Amino acid sequence: MRRRTVSPGSGLEETLDNMAAATAARQEAPAAAAPAAAAPAPAPQRERESLQTEFAFELPRGYVDDEGQVHRHGTMRLATARDELRPQIDLRVKENPAYLSVVLLSQVITQLGTVTDVHAGIVERMYATDVAFLQDFYRRINSEGHTHAAVTCPLCHGSFEVDLSGGRLGES
């Protein structure tokens, strides 16, 4: 495997696209070279597990658009590696690292009420309570439930499990 170096000006998006195209070409080449008569019979249809990739949420306060309409219900999709890498080359994030969550959330929120084009400007105009809720929601859906920890009480030395993400709004 070749190691590739991506500098800030070289364009992560272009590098990722080139790598994906090269991988697809390598996978198609052996299939095209094999004679049609030697093609294996299709495998029987197996019952496939479905992976939930979008999750519904309801904001505590809601996003107020330019017309004054409040949008509280939305959907967020699972993040990809590209979603996590792309903000690292964003100039706004380089100037202010706290802006990372705004860019990241704008990439994974697929719908907010009737708004389908969620961008950084929309996340910027959300109330801090809603942004904190979305950051917690992002962490929950992308950690696959790995927010439980085994703890021991310092007084009674009893062991139990706690959910570090909190179960209700306002908990952490």
Short mmCIF file of N, CA, C and O in Angstrom, two decimals, residues 25-135:
data_model
loop_
_atom_site.label_atom_id
_atom_site.label_comp_id
_atom_site.label_asym_id
_atom_site.label_seq_id
_atom_site.Cartn_x
_atom_site.Cartn_y
_atom_site.Cartn_z
N ALA A 25 -11.46 0.72 -10.28
CA ALA A 25 -10.86 0.23 -11.52
C ALA A 25 -10.15 -1.09 -11.29
O ALA A 25 -10.22 -2.00 -12.12
N ARG A 26 -9.45 -1.23 -10.17
CA ARG A 26 -8.75 -2.49 -9.86
C ARG A 26 -9.75 -3.62 -9.65
O ARG A 26 -9.48 -4.75 -10.01
N GLN A 27 -10.90 -3.32 -9.07
CA GLN A 27 -11.89 -4.37 -8.81
C GLN A 27 -12.60 -4.80 -10.08
O GLN A 27 -12.98 -5.95 -10.23
N GLU A 28 -12.80 -3.88 -11.02
CA GLU A 28 -13.49 -4.20 -12.27
C GLU A 28 -12.59 -4.91 -13.26
O GLU A 28 -13.05 -5.71 -14.06
N ALA A 29 -11.29 -4.68 -13.24
CA ALA A 29 -10.37 -5.25 -14.22
C ALA A 29 -10.37 -6.77 -14.20
O ALA A 29 -10.51 -7.39 -15.26
N PRO A 30 -10.24 -7.46 -13.07
CA PRO A 30 -10.26 -8.93 -13.10
C PRO A 30 -11.61 -9.47 -13.56
O PRO A 30 -11.65 -10.49 -14.24
N ALA A 31 -12.69 -8.82 -13.23
CA ALA A 31 -14.01 -9.29 -13.64
C ALA A 31 -14.19 -9.20 -15.14
O ALA A 31 -14.79 -10.06 -15.77
N ALA A 32 -13.65 -8.16 -15.75
CA ALA A 32 -13.77 -7.98 -17.20
C ALA A 32 -12.88 -8.97 -17.95
O ALA A 32 -13.20 -9.39 -19.05
N ALA A 33 -11.76 -9.38 -17.37
CA ALA A 33 -10.83 -10.28 -18.03
C ALA A 33 -11.31 -11.72 -18.01
O ALA A 33 -10.93 -12.52 -18.85
N ALA A 34 -12.16 -12.09 -17.09
CA ALA A 34 -12.66 -13.46 -16.98
C ALA A 34 -13.67 -13.73 -18.09
O ALA A 34 -14.50 -12.89 -18.39
N PRO A 35 -13.62 -14.90 -18.71
CA PRO A 35 -14.60 -15.23 -19.76
C PRO A 35 -16.00 -15.37 -19.18
O PRO A 35 -16.17 -15.75 -18.03
N ALA A 36 -16.98 -15.04 -19.99
CA ALA A 36 -18.38 -15.06 -19.55
C ALA A 36 -18.82 -16.45 -19.15
O ALA A 36 -19.63 -16.62 -18.26
N ALA A 37 -18.31 -17.50 -19.82
CA ALA A 37 -18.72 -18.87 -19.51
C ALA A 37 -18.24 -19.31 -18.14
O ALA A 37 -18.84 -20.16 -17.51
N ALA A 38 -17.12 -18.71 -17.68
CA ALA A 38 -16.56 -19.13 -16.41
C ALA A 38 -17.14 -18.35 -15.23
O ALA A 38 -16.70 -18.52 -14.11
N ALA A 39 -18.12 -17.51 -15.49
CA ALA A 39 -18.70 -16.70 -14.42
C ALA A 39 -19.43 -17.61 -13.44
O ALA A 39 -20.18 -18.49 -13.84
N PRO A 40 -19.22 -17.41 -12.15
CA PRO A 40 -19.90 -18.26 -11.16
C PRO A 40 -21.39 -17.95 -11.12
O PRO A 40 -21.82 -16.85 -11.43
N ALA A 41 -22.14 -18.94 -10.72
CA ALA A 41 -23.58 -18.75 -10.58
C ALA A 41 -23.84 -17.79 -9.43
O ALA A 41 -23.11 -17.77 -8.45
N PRO A 42 -24.88 -16.98 -9.55
CA PRO A 42 -25.17 -16.04 -8.47
C PRO A 42 -25.50 -16.76 -7.18
O PRO A 42 -26.15 -17.80 -7.18
N ALA A 43 -25.03 -16.22 -6.10
CA ALA A 43 -25.28 -16.81 -4.79
C ALA A 43 -26.74 -16.64 -4.42
O ALA A 43 -27.38 -15.67 -4.83
N PRO A 44 -27.30 -17.58 -3.67
CA PRO A 44 -28.71 -17.43 -3.27
C PRO A 44 -28.88 -16.20 -2.39
O PRO A 44 -27.98 -15.83 -1.64
N GLN A 45 -30.04 -15.60 -2.53
CA GLN A 45 -30.33 -14.39 -1.75
C GLN A 45 -30.36 -14.75 -0.27
O GLN A 45 -31.09 -15.63 0.16
N ARG A 46 -29.51 -14.08 0.49
CA ARG A 46 -29.51 -14.27 1.93
C ARG A 46 -30.24 -13.10 2.56
O ARG A 46 -30.27 -12.01 2.03
N GLU A 47 -30.78 -13.38 3.71
CA GLU A 47 -31.45 -12.31 4.44
C GLU A 47 -30.37 -11.36 4.95
O GLU A 47 -29.45 -11.75 5.66
N ARG A 48 -30.45 -10.11 4.53
CA ARG A 48 -29.42 -9.14 4.90
C ARG A 48 -29.86 -8.34 6.11
O ARG A 48 -31.03 -7.98 6.24
N GLU A 49 -28.88 -8.06 6.96
CA GLU A 49 -29.16 -7.19 8.08
C GLU A 49 -29.22 -5.77 7.57
O GLU A 49 -28.40 -5.36 6.77
N SER A 50 -30.20 -5.03 8.02
CA SER A 50 -30.29 -3.64 7.59
C SER A 50 -29.58 -2.78 8.62
O SER A 50 -29.67 -3.00 9.82
N LEU A 51 -28.85 -1.81 8.12
CA LEU A 51 -28.10 -0.89 8.96
C LEU A 51 -28.82 0.44 8.96
O LEU A 51 -29.08 1.02 7.90
N GLN A 52 -29.18 0.91 10.12
CA GLN A 52 -29.85 2.20 10.22
C GLN A 52 -28.79 3.28 10.07
O GLN A 52 -27.84 3.34 10.84
N THR A 53 -28.95 4.13 9.06
CA THR A 53 -27.96 5.18 8.80
C THR A 53 -28.51 6.58 9.06
O THR A 53 -27.74 7.52 9.08
N GLU A 54 -29.82 6.72 9.24
CA GLU A 54 -30.41 8.02 9.55
C GLU A 54 -31.24 7.91 10.82
O GLU A 54 -31.93 6.91 11.04
N PHE A 55 -31.13 8.95 11.64
CA PHE A 55 -31.80 8.95 12.93
C PHE A 55 -32.58 10.25 13.10
O PHE A 55 -32.06 11.33 12.80
N ALA A 56 -33.81 10.12 13.57
CA ALA A 56 -34.66 11.29 13.78
C ALA A 56 -34.34 11.93 15.12
O ALA A 56 -33.94 11.25 16.07
N PHE A 57 -34.50 13.25 15.18
CA PHE A 57 -34.30 13.96 16.44
C PHE A 57 -35.30 15.10 16.55
O PHE A 57 -35.93 15.47 15.56
N GLU A 58 -35.43 15.63 17.76
CA GLU A 58 -36.27 16.80 18.01
C GLU A 58 -35.46 17.77 18.85
O GLU A 58 -35.00 17.44 19.94
N LEU A 59 -35.26 18.97 18.33
CA LEU A 59 -34.48 19.98 19.03
C LEU A 59 -35.22 20.51 20.24
O LEU A 59 -36.45 20.66 20.20
N PRO A 60 -34.51 20.84 21.31
CA PRO A 60 -35.16 21.38 22.50
C PRO A 60 -35.85 22.72 22.24
O PRO A 60 -36.94 22.97 22.74
N ARG A 61 -35.22 23.61 21.49
CA ARG A 61 -35.80 24.93 21.21
C ARG A 61 -36.28 25.04 19.77
O ARG A 61 -37.36 25.49 19.52
N GLY A 62 -35.45 24.68 18.83
CA GLY A 62 -35.81 24.74 17.42
C GLY A 62 -35.08 25.84 16.67
O GLY A 62 -34.74 26.88 17.24
N TYR A 63 -34.85 25.59 15.40
CA TYR A 63 -34.21 26.56 14.52
C TYR A 63 -35.28 27.48 13.95
O TYR A 63 -36.30 27.02 13.44
N VAL A 64 -35.06 28.79 14.05
CA VAL A 64 -36.01 29.77 13.53
C VAL A 64 -35.44 30.30 12.21
O VAL A 64 -34.37 30.92 12.18
N ASP A 65 -36.18 30.08 11.11
CA ASP A 65 -35.70 30.53 9.80
C ASP A 65 -36.01 32.01 9.58
O ASP A 65 -36.55 32.69 10.46
N ASP A 66 -35.68 32.52 8.38
CA ASP A 66 -35.86 33.94 8.07
C ASP A 66 -37.32 34.39 8.10
O ASP A 66 -37.61 35.55 8.34
N GLU A 67 -38.25 33.47 7.85
CA GLU A 67 -39.68 33.79 7.88
C GLU A 67 -40.28 33.66 9.28
O GLU A 67 -41.47 33.86 9.46
N GLY A 68 -39.47 33.26 10.26
CA GLY A 68 -39.96 33.11 11.62
C GLY A 68 -40.53 31.74 11.93
O GLY A 68 -41.05 31.52 13.02
N GLN A 69 -40.45 30.81 10.99
CA GLN A 69 -40.96 29.46 11.21
C GLN A 69 -39.97 28.67 12.05
O GLN A 69 -38.76 28.71 11.82
N VAL A 70 -40.48 27.94 13.05
CA VAL A 70 -39.64 27.14 13.94
C VAL A 70 -39.57 25.71 13.41
O VAL A 70 -40.59 25.10 13.11
N HIS A 71 -38.35 25.20 13.28
CA HIS A 71 -38.10 23.83 12.81
C HIS A 71 -37.47 23.05 13.96
O HIS A 71 -36.37 23.36 14.39
N ARG A 72 -38.20 22.04 14.47
CA ARG A 72 -37.69 21.27 15.61
C ARG A 72 -37.34 19.84 15.25
O ARG A 72 -36.46 19.26 15.86
N HIS A 73 -38.03 19.25 14.28
CA HIS A 73 -37.80 17.85 13.93
C HIS A 73 -36.81 17.77 12.78
O HIS A 73 -36.86 18.57 11.85
N GLY A 74 -35.91 16.80 12.86
CA GLY A 74 -34.92 16.64 11.81
C GLY A 74 -34.37 15.24 11.78
O GLY A 74 -34.76 14.37 12.56
N THR A 75 -33.43 15.02 10.84
CA THR A 75 -32.75 13.74 10.74
C THR A 75 -31.26 13.98 10.59
O THR A 75 -30.83 14.96 9.99
N MET A 76 -30.50 13.06 11.15
CA MET A 76 -29.04 13.10 11.06
C MET A 76 -28.58 11.72 10.59
O MET A 76 -29.09 10.71 11.05
N ARG A 77 -27.62 11.72 9.68
CA ARG A 77 -27.09 10.45 9.19
C ARG A 77 -25.79 10.13 9.91
O ARG A 77 -25.17 11.00 10.53
N LEU A 78 -25.39 8.87 9.82
CA LEU A 78 -24.11 8.47 10.38
C LEU A 78 -22.99 9.19 9.65
O LEU A 78 -23.07 9.44 8.45
N ALA A 79 -21.94 9.53 10.36
CA ALA A 79 -20.80 10.22 9.77
C ALA A 79 -19.88 9.22 9.10
O ALA A 79 -19.75 8.07 9.54
N THR A 80 -19.24 9.65 8.02
CA THR A 80 -18.23 8.84 7.35
C THR A 80 -16.86 9.39 7.71
O THR A 80 -16.73 10.47 8.29
N ALA A 81 -15.83 8.66 7.32
CA ALA A 81 -14.47 9.14 7.56
C ALA A 81 -14.25 10.46 6.83
O ALA A 81 -13.61 11.38 7.35
N ARG A 82 -14.82 10.57 5.64
CA ARG A 82 -14.68 11.81 4.87
C ARG A 82 -15.32 12.99 5.61
O ARG A 82 -14.78 14.10 5.61
N ASP A 83 -16.46 12.75 6.25
CA ASP A 83 -17.11 13.81 7.03
C ASP A 83 -16.21 14.31 8.15
O ASP A 83 -16.20 15.49 8.47
N GLU A 84 -15.47 13.39 8.75
CA GLU A 84 -14.59 13.77 9.86
C GLU A 84 -13.30 14.43 9.36
O GLU A 84 -12.72 15.25 10.05
N LEU A 85 -12.86 14.08 8.15
CA LEU A 85 -11.61 14.64 7.62
C LEU A 85 -11.81 16.00 6.94
O LEU A 85 -10.95 16.87 7.03
N ARG A 86 -12.92 16.17 6.27
CA ARG A 86 -13.16 17.39 5.49
C ARG A 86 -13.04 18.68 6.32
O ARG A 86 -12.41 19.63 5.87
N PRO A 87 -13.57 18.76 7.54
CA PRO A 87 -13.43 20.00 8.31
C PRO A 87 -11.98 20.36 8.65
O PRO A 87 -11.67 21.52 8.88
N GLN A 88 -11.09 19.36 8.65
CA GLN A 88 -9.70 19.63 8.99
C GLN A 88 -9.00 20.54 7.98
O GLN A 88 -8.03 21.20 8.32
N ILE A 89 -9.51 20.58 6.74
CA ILE A 89 -8.90 21.45 5.73
C ILE A 89 -9.71 22.72 5.50
O ILE A 89 -9.34 23.54 4.67
N ASP A 90 -10.80 22.88 6.24
CA ASP A 90 -11.64 24.07 6.11
C ASP A 90 -10.94 25.25 6.76
O ASP A 90 -10.49 25.18 7.90
N LEU A 91 -10.84 26.36 6.05
CA LEU A 91 -10.14 27.54 6.55
C LEU A 91 -10.81 28.10 7.81
O LEU A 91 -10.13 28.61 8.70
N ARG A 92 -12.14 28.02 7.88
CA ARG A 92 -12.84 28.52 9.06
C ARG A 92 -12.44 27.75 10.31
O ARG A 92 -12.31 28.31 11.40
N VAL A 93 -12.22 26.44 10.15
CA VAL A 93 -11.81 25.60 11.28
C VAL A 93 -10.37 25.89 11.64
O VAL A 93 -10.01 25.92 12.83
N LYS A 94 -9.52 26.13 10.64
CA LYS A 94 -8.12 26.44 10.92
C LYS A 94 -7.99 27.76 11.69
O LYS A 94 -7.14 27.89 12.56
N GLU A 95 -8.83 28.72 11.36
CA GLU A 95 -8.81 30.00 12.05
C GLU A 95 -9.40 29.90 13.45
O GLU A 95 -8.98 30.59 14.37
N ASN A 96 -10.43 29.06 13.60
CA ASN A 96 -11.11 28.92 14.88
C ASN A 96 -11.50 27.44 15.06
O ASN A 96 -12.52 27.00 14.54
N PRO A 97 -10.70 26.66 15.79
CA PRO A 97 -10.97 25.23 15.95
C PRO A 97 -12.35 24.92 16.53
O PRO A 97 -12.89 23.84 16.28
N ALA A 98 -12.95 25.85 17.26
CA ALA A 98 -14.29 25.61 17.81
C ALA A 98 -15.34 25.51 16.71
O ALA A 98 -16.43 24.99 16.92
N TYR A 99 -15.02 25.99 15.51
CA TYR A 99 -15.94 25.96 14.38
C TYR A 99 -16.08 24.55 13.79
O TYR A 99 -16.96 24.29 12.99
N LEU A 100 -15.22 23.63 14.23
CA LEU A 100 -15.24 22.27 13.72
C LEU A 100 -16.61 21.63 13.87
O LEU A 100 -17.13 21.01 12.94
N SER A 101 -17.24 21.77 15.03
CA SER A 101 -18.54 21.12 15.24
C SER A 101 -19.61 21.72 14.35
O SER A 101 -20.52 21.00 13.90
N VAL A 102 -19.53 23.01 14.03
CA VAL A 102 -20.51 23.64 13.14
C VAL A 102 -20.41 23.02 11.75
O VAL A 102 -21.41 22.63 11.14
N VAL A 103 -19.18 22.89 11.24
CA VAL A 103 -18.98 22.31 9.89
C VAL A 103 -19.40 20.85 9.89
O VAL A 103 -20.09 20.38 8.98
N LEU A 104 -19.00 20.11 10.91
CA LEU A 104 -19.32 18.68 10.97
C LEU A 104 -20.82 18.44 11.04
O LEU A 104 -21.36 17.62 10.31
N LEU A 105 -21.50 19.19 11.91
CA LEU A 105 -22.95 19.02 12.02
C LEU A 105 -23.66 19.39 10.72
O LEU A 105 -24.62 18.73 10.32
N SER A 106 -23.19 20.42 10.04
CA SER A 106 -23.84 20.82 8.79
C SER A 106 -23.71 19.75 7.71
O SER A 106 -24.52 19.69 6.80
N GLN A 107 -22.72 18.89 7.81
CA GLN A 107 -22.54 17.82 6.83
C GLN A 107 -23.42 16.61 7.10
O GLN A 107 -23.80 15.91 6.16
N VAL A 108 -23.75 16.35 8.36
CA VAL A 108 -24.48 15.12 8.68
C VAL A 108 -25.97 15.32 8.94
O VAL A 108 -26.72 14.35 8.97
N ILE A 109 -26.41 16.57 9.13
CA ILE A 109 -27.84 16.82 9.29
C ILE A 109 -28.45 16.82 7.89
O ILE A 109 -28.09 17.63 7.05
N THR A 110 -29.35 15.89 7.63
CA THR A 110 -29.92 15.76 6.29
C THR A 110 -31.20 16.56 6.11
O THR A 110 -31.55 16.92 5.00
N GLN A 111 -31.89 16.83 7.21
CA GLN A 111 -33.14 17.59 7.13
C GLN A 111 -33.43 18.22 8.47
O GLN A 111 -33.13 17.66 9.52
N LEU A 112 -34.00 19.42 8.43
CA LEU A 112 -34.39 20.13 9.63
C LEU A 112 -35.73 20.79 9.34
O LEU A 112 -35.80 21.83 8.70
N GLY A 113 -36.81 20.13 9.78
CA GLY A 113 -38.14 20.60 9.43
C GLY A 113 -38.32 20.52 7.92
O GLY A 113 -38.11 19.48 7.32
N THR A 114 -38.65 21.66 7.30
CA THR A 114 -38.81 21.70 5.84
C THR A 114 -37.51 22.07 5.14
O THR A 114 -37.47 22.11 3.91
N VAL A 115 -36.46 22.34 5.90
CA VAL A 115 -35.17 22.70 5.32
C VAL A 115 -34.41 21.43 4.96
O VAL A 115 -34.13 20.60 5.82
N THR A 116 -34.09 21.27 3.67
CA THR A 116 -33.35 20.09 3.23
C THR A 116 -31.89 20.42 2.91
O THR A 116 -31.07 19.53 2.82
N ASP A 117 -31.56 21.70 2.74
CA ASP A 117 -30.19 22.12 2.46
C ASP A 117 -29.61 22.74 3.72
O ASP A 117 -29.59 23.95 3.89
N VAL A 118 -29.16 21.88 4.63
CA VAL A 118 -28.60 22.35 5.90
C VAL A 118 -27.12 22.65 5.67
O VAL A 118 -26.36 21.77 5.27
N HIS A 119 -26.72 23.88 5.91
CA HIS A 119 -25.33 24.30 5.73
C HIS A 119 -24.84 24.97 7.00
O HIS A 119 -25.60 25.15 7.97
N ALA A 120 -23.56 25.34 7.02
CA ALA A 120 -22.95 25.90 8.23
C ALA A 120 -23.67 27.16 8.71
O ALA A 120 -23.78 27.39 9.91
N GLY A 121 -24.19 27.97 7.80
CA GLY A 121 -24.90 29.18 8.18
C GLY A 121 -26.14 28.89 9.01
O GLY A 121 -26.48 29.64 9.93
N ILE A 122 -26.81 27.79 8.72
CA ILE A 122 -27.99 27.41 9.49
C ILE A 122 -27.57 26.97 10.89
O ILE A 122 -28.17 27.37 11.88
N VAL A 123 -26.54 26.14 10.98
CA VAL A 123 -26.08 25.68 12.29
C VAL A 123 -25.59 26.86 13.12
O VAL A 123 -25.81 26.91 14.33
N GLU A 124 -24.95 27.83 12.49
CA GLU A 124 -24.47 29.03 13.19
C GLU A 124 -25.60 29.79 13.86
O GLU A 124 -25.43 30.38 14.92
N ARG A 125 -26.77 29.79 13.22
CA ARG A 125 -27.90 30.57 13.73
C ARG A 125 -28.77 29.79 14.72
O ARG A 125 -29.78 30.31 15.18
N MET A 126 -28.38 28.58 15.05
CA MET A 126 -29.14 27.79 16.02
C MET A 126 -28.80 28.26 17.43
O MET A 126 -27.71 28.78 17.68
N TYR A 127 -29.73 28.05 18.35
CA TYR A 127 -29.48 28.36 19.75
C TYR A 127 -28.41 27.41 20.29
O TYR A 127 -28.29 26.26 19.85
N ALA A 128 -27.64 27.89 21.26
CA ALA A 128 -26.56 27.09 21.85
C ALA A 128 -27.10 25.78 22.44
O ALA A 128 -26.44 24.74 22.35
N THR A 129 -28.29 25.81 23.01
CA THR A 129 -28.90 24.61 23.58
C THR A 129 -29.09 23.54 22.50
O THR A 129 -28.81 22.37 22.73
N ASP A 130 -29.55 23.96 21.31
CA ASP A 130 -29.77 23.02 20.22
C ASP A 130 -28.46 22.48 19.67
O ASP A 130 -28.36 21.30 19.33
N VAL A 131 -27.44 23.33 19.58
CA VAL A 131 -26.14 22.87 19.08
C VAL A 131 -25.55 21.85 20.07
O VAL A 131 -25.03 20.81 19.65
N ALA A 132 -25.65 22.11 21.35
CA ALA A 132 -25.15 21.17 22.35
C ALA A 132 -25.91 19.84 22.25
O ALA A 132 -25.31 18.76 22.34
N PHE A 133 -27.23 19.93 22.05
CA PHE A 133 -28.03 18.71 21.88
C PHE A 133 -27.56 17.93 20.66
O PHE A 133 -27.38 16.71 20.71
N LEU A 134 -27.33 18.62 19.53
CA LEU A 134 -26.90 17.95 18.31
C LEU A 134 -25.50 17.34 18.44
O LEU A 134 -25.24 16.26 17.90
N GLN A 135 -24.62 18.01 19.17
CA GLN A 135 -23.28 17.44 19.40
C GLN A 135 -23.38 16.14 20.20
O GLN A 135 -22.72 15.15 19.88
#
